[in-house]
CSV table of C-alpha atoms and ligand atoms in Angstrom, one decimal:
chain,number,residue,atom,x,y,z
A,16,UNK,CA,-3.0,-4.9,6.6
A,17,UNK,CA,-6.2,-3.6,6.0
A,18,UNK,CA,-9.3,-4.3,4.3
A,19,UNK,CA,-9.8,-7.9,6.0
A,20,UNK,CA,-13.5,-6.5,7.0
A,21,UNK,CA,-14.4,-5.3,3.0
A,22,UNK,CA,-13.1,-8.5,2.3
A,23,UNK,CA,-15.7,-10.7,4.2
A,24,UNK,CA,-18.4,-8.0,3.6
A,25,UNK,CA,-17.9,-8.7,-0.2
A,26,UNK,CA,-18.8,-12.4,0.3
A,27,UNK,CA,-21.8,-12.3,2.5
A,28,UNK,CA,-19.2,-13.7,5.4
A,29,UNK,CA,-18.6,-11.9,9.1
A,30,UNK,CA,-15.6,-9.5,9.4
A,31,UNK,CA,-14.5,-12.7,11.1
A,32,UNK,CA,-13.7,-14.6,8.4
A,33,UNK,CA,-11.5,-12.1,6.9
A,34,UNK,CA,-9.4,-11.8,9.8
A,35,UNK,CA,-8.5,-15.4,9.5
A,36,UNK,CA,-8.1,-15.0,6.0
A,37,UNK,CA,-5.9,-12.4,6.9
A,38,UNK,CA,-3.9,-14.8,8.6
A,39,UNK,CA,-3.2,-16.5,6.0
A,40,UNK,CA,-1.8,-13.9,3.6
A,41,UNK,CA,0.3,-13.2,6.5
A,42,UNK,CA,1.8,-16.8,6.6
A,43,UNK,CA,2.4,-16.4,2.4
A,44,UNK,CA,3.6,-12.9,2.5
A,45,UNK,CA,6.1,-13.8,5.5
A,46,UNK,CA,7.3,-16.8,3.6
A,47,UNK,CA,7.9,-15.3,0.2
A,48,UNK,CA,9.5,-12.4,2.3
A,49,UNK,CA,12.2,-15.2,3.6
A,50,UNK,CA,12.5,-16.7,0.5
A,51,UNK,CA,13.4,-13.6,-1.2
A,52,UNK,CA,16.1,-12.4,0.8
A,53,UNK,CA,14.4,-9.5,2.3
A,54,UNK,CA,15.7,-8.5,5.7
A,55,UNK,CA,13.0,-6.4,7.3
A,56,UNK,CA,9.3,-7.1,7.1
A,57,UNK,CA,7.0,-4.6,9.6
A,58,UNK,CA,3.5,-5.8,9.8
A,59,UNK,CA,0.9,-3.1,10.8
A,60,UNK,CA,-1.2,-5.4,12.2
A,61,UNK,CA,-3.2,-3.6,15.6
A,62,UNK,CA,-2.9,0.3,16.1
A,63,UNK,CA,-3.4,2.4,19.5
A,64,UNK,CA,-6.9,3.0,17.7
A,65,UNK,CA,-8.1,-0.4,16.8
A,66,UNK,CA,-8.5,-0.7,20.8
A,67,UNK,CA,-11.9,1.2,19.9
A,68,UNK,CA,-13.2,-1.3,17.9
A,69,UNK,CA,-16.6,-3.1,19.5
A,70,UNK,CA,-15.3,-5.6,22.4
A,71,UNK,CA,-16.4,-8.7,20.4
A,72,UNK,CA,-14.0,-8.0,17.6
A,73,UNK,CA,-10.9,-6.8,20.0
A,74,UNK,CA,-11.2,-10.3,21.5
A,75,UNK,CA,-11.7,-12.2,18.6
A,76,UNK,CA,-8.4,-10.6,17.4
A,77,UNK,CA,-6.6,-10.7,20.4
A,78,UNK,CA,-7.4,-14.8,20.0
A,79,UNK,CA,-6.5,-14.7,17.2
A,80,UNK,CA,-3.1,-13.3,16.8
A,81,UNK,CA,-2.4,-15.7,20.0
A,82,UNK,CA,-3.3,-18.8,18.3
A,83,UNK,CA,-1.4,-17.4,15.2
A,84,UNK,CA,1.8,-17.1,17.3
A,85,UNK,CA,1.0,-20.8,18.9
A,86,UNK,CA,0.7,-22.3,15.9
A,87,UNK,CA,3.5,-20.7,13.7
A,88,UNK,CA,6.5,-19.5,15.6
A,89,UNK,CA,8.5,-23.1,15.5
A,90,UNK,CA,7.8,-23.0,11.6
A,91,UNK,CA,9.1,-19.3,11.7
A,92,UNK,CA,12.1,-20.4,13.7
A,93,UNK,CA,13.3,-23.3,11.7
A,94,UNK,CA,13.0,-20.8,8.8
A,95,UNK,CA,15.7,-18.8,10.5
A,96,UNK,CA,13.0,-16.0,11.2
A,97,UNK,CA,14.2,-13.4,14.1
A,98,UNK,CA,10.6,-12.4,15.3
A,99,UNK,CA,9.9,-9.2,17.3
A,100,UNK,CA,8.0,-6.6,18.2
A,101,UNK,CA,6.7,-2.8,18.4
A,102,UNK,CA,4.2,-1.2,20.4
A,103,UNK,CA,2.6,-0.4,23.8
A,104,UNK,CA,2.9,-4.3,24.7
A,105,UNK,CA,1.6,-3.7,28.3
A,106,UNK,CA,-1.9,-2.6,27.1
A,107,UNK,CA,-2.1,-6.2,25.1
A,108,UNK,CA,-4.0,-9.4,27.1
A,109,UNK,CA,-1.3,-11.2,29.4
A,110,UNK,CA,-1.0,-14.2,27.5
A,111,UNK,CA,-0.2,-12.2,24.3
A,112,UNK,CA,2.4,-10.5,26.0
A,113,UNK,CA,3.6,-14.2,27.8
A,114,UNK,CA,3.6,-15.6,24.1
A,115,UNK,CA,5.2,-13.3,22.3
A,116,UNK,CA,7.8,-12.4,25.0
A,117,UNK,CA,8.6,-16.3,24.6
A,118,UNK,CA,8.3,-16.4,20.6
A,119,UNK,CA,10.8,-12.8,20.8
A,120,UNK,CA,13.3,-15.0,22.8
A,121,UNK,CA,13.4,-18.3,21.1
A,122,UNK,CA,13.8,-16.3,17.5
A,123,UNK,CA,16.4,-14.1,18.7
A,124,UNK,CA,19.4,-15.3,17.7
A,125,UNK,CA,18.1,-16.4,14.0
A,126,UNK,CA,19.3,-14.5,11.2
A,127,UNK,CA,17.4,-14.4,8.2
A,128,UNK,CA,14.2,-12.3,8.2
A,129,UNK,CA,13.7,-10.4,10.8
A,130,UNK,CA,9.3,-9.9,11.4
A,131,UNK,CA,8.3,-6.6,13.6
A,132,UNK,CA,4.8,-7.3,14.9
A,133,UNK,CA,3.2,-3.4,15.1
A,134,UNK,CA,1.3,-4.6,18.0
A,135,UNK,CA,-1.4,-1.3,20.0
A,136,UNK,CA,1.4,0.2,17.7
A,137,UNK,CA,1.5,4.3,16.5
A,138,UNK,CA,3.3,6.6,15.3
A,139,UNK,CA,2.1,9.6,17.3
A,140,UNK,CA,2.5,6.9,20.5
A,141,UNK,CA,6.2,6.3,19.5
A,142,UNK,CA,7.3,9.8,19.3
A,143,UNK,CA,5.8,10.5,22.5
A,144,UNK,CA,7.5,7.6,24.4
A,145,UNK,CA,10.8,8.8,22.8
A,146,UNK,CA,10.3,12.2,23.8
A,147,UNK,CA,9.3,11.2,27.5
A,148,UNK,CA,12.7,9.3,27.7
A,149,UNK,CA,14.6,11.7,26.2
A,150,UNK,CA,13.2,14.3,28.7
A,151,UNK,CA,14.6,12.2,31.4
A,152,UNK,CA,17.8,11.1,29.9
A,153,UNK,CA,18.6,15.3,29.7
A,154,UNK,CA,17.2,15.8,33.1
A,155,UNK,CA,19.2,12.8,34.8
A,156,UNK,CA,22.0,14.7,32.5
A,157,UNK,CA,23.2,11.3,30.5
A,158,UNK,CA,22.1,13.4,27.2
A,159,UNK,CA,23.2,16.7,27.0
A,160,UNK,CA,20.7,19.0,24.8
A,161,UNK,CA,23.6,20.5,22.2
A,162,UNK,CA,23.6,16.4,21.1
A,163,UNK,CA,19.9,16.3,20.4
A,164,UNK,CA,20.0,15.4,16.8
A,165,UNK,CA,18.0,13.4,14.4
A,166,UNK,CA,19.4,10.3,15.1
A,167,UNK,CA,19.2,10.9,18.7
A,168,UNK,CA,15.8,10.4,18.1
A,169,UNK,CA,15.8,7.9,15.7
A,170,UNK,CA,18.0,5.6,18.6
A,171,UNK,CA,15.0,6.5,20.9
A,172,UNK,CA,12.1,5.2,19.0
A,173,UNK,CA,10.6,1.8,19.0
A,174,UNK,CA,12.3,1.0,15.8
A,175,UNK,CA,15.8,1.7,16.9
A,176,UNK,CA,17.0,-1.7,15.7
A,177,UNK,CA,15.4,-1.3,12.4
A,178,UNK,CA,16.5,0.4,9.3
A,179,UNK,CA,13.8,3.2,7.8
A,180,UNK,CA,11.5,0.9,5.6
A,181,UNK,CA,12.6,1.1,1.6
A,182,UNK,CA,9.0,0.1,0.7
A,183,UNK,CA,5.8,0.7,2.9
A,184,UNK,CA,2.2,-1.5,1.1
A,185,UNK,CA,-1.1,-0.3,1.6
A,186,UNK,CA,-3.5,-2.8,0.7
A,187,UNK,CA,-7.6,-2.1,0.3
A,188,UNK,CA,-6.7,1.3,-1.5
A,189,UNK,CA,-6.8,3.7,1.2
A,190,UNK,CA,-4.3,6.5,0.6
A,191,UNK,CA,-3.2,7.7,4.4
A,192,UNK,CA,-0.3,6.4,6.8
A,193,UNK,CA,-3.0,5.6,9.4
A,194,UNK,CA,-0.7,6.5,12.4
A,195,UNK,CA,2.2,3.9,11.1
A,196,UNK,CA,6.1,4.9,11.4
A,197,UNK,CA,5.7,8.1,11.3
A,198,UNK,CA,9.4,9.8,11.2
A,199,UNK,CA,10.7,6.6,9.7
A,200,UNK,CA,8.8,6.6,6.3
A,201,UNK,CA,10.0,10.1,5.5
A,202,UNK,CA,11.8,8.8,2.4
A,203,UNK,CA,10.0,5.4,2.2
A,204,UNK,CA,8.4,4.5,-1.6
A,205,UNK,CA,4.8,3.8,-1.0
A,206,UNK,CA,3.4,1.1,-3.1
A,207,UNK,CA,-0.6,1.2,-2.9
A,208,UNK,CA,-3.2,-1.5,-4.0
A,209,UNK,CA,-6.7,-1.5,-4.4
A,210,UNK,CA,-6.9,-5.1,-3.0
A,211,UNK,CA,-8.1,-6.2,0.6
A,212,UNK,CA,-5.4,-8.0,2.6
A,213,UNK,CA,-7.1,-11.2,2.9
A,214,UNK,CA,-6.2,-11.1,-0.9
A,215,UNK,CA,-2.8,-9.7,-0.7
A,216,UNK,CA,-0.6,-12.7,-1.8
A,217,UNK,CA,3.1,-12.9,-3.2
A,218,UNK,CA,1.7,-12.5,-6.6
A,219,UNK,CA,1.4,-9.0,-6.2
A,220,UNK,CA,4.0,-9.0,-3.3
A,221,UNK,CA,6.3,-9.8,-6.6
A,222,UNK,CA,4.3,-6.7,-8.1
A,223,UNK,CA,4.9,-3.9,-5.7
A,224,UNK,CA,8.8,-5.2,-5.6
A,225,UNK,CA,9.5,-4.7,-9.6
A,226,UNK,CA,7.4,-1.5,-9.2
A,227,UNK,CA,9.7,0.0,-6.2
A,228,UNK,CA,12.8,-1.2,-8.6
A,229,UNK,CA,11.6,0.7,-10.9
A,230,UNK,CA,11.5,3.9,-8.9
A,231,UNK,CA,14.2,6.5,-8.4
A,232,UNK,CA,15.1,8.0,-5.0
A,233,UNK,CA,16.9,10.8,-4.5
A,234,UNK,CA,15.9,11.8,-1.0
A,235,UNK,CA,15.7,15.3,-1.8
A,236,UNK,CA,18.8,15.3,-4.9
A,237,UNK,CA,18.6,15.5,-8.6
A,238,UNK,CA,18.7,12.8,-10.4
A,239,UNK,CA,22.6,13.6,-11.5
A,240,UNK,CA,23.8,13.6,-8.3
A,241,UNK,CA,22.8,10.0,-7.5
A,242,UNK,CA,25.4,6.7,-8.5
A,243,UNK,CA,24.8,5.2,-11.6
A,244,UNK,CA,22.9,2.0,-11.7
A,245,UNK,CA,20.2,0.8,-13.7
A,246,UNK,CA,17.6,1.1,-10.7
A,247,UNK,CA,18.3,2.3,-7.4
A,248,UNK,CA,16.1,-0.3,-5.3
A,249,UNK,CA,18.2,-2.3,-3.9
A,250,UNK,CA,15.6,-4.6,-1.9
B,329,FPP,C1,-7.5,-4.5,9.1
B,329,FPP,O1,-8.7,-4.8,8.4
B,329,FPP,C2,-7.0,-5.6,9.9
B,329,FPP,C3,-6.8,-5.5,11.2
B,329,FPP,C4,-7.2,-4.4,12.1
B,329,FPP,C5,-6.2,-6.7,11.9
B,329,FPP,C6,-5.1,-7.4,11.3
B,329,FPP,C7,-4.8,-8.7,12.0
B,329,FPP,C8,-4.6,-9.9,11.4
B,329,FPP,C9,-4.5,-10.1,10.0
B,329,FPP,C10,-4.5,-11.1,12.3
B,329,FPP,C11,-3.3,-11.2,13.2
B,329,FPP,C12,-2.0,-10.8,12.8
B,329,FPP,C13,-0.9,-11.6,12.7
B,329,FPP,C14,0.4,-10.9,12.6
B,329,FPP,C15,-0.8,-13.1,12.8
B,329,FPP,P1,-10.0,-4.1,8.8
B,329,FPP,O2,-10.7,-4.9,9.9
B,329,FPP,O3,-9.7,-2.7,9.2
B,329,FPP,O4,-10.9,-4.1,7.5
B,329,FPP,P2,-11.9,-3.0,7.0
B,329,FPP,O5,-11.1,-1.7,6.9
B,329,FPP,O6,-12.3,-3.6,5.6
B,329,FPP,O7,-13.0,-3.0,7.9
């Protein structure tokens, strides 16, 4: 979700202000998720490196995302929304951990969308919690090292409930990964828009969706070896 400081730049406002409005694409985009049947919905919303922003700004987001979660987590539950969340969550403010370890349990049983919070979430920190646990999984000898396989480290990261995403959205036009799922978007489509979150509403949500149908993936095949279909999204 980036480009919520650009945003507030462009109108004279403080980065601020396009934090909340960033809250409110992230009510719309959640919604129309729900409404459209998608299962999965990750939001990058605070990396291991955002912790290096100035103080002011950590706090004001930390506030923030707690009064986000206050104020929206009954709506999310009578929509059947199964909230959760990915990331170091013992580095996050108590009462950000309290909330959303209450939000996590009151959702968990829905079963419509499910929403993954990437909370002082990276890629780089996932594969090395994975690795430290595997590392004592073979040493207490409960994994044996000719089983080490890709999916043994797929069931090890953060994400091991989670599918690999189909789609990943960059908004504000930045072409990197900034640290994000790392392993898991190995065969992801990546959809890329030149407008700031705080902008990013299901209009173009609707967009990036009829684009990725459009696409085909072949993880690595030729185009004859896939099924025949007219598009091979199947979001
Ligand atoms: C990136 O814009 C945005 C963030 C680092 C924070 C995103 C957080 C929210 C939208 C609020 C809380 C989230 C939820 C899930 C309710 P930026 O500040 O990097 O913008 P810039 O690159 O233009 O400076």
């Amino acid at each position: 979700m980036d480009g919520n400081g650009r945003w507030a730049k462009q109108r004279g406002l403080p980065r601020t202000a396009g934090h909340q409005e960033g809250v409110e694409s992230v009510r719309d985009i959640v919604e129309a998720c729900a409404q459209l049947g998608v299962e999965f919905l990750t939001l990058y919303a605070w990396s291991t490196e955002n912790w290096k922003r100035p103080q002011e700004e950590v706090s004001l987001l930390m506030r923030l995302l707690l009064k986000a979660l206050r104020d929206e987590t009954d709506r999310l539950h009578r929509n059947n929304v199964r909230l959760q969340m990915i990331g170091d969550i013992a580095t996050l403010p108590r009462d950000v951990q309290n909330e959303l370890m209450e939000d996590i349990q009151k959702t968990q049983a829905n079963t419509g969308l499910t929403l993954t919070l990437a909370l002082s979430y990276s890629g780089r920190w996932d594969l090395t919690q994975a690795v430290r646990r595997i590392v004592h999984d073979a040493r207490a000898t409960t994994l044996a090292q000719a089983d080490l396989s890709e999916d043994t480290i797929t069931r090890y990261l953060s994400t091991a409930h989670l599918p690999d995403p189909d789609l990943l959205i960059r908004t504000s036009g930045e072409f990197r990964i900034s640290n994000f799922l790392l392993w898991q978007l190995a065969y992801s489509e990546i959809y890329i828009t030149p407008r700031f979150w705080p902008a990013f509403r299901r209009d173009e949500l609707y967009t990036a969706i009829t684009d990725y149908q459009r696409r085909e993936r072949r993880f690595g095949m030729v185009s004859e070896q896939l099924p025949k279909q007219g598009n091979s999204g199947d979001l």
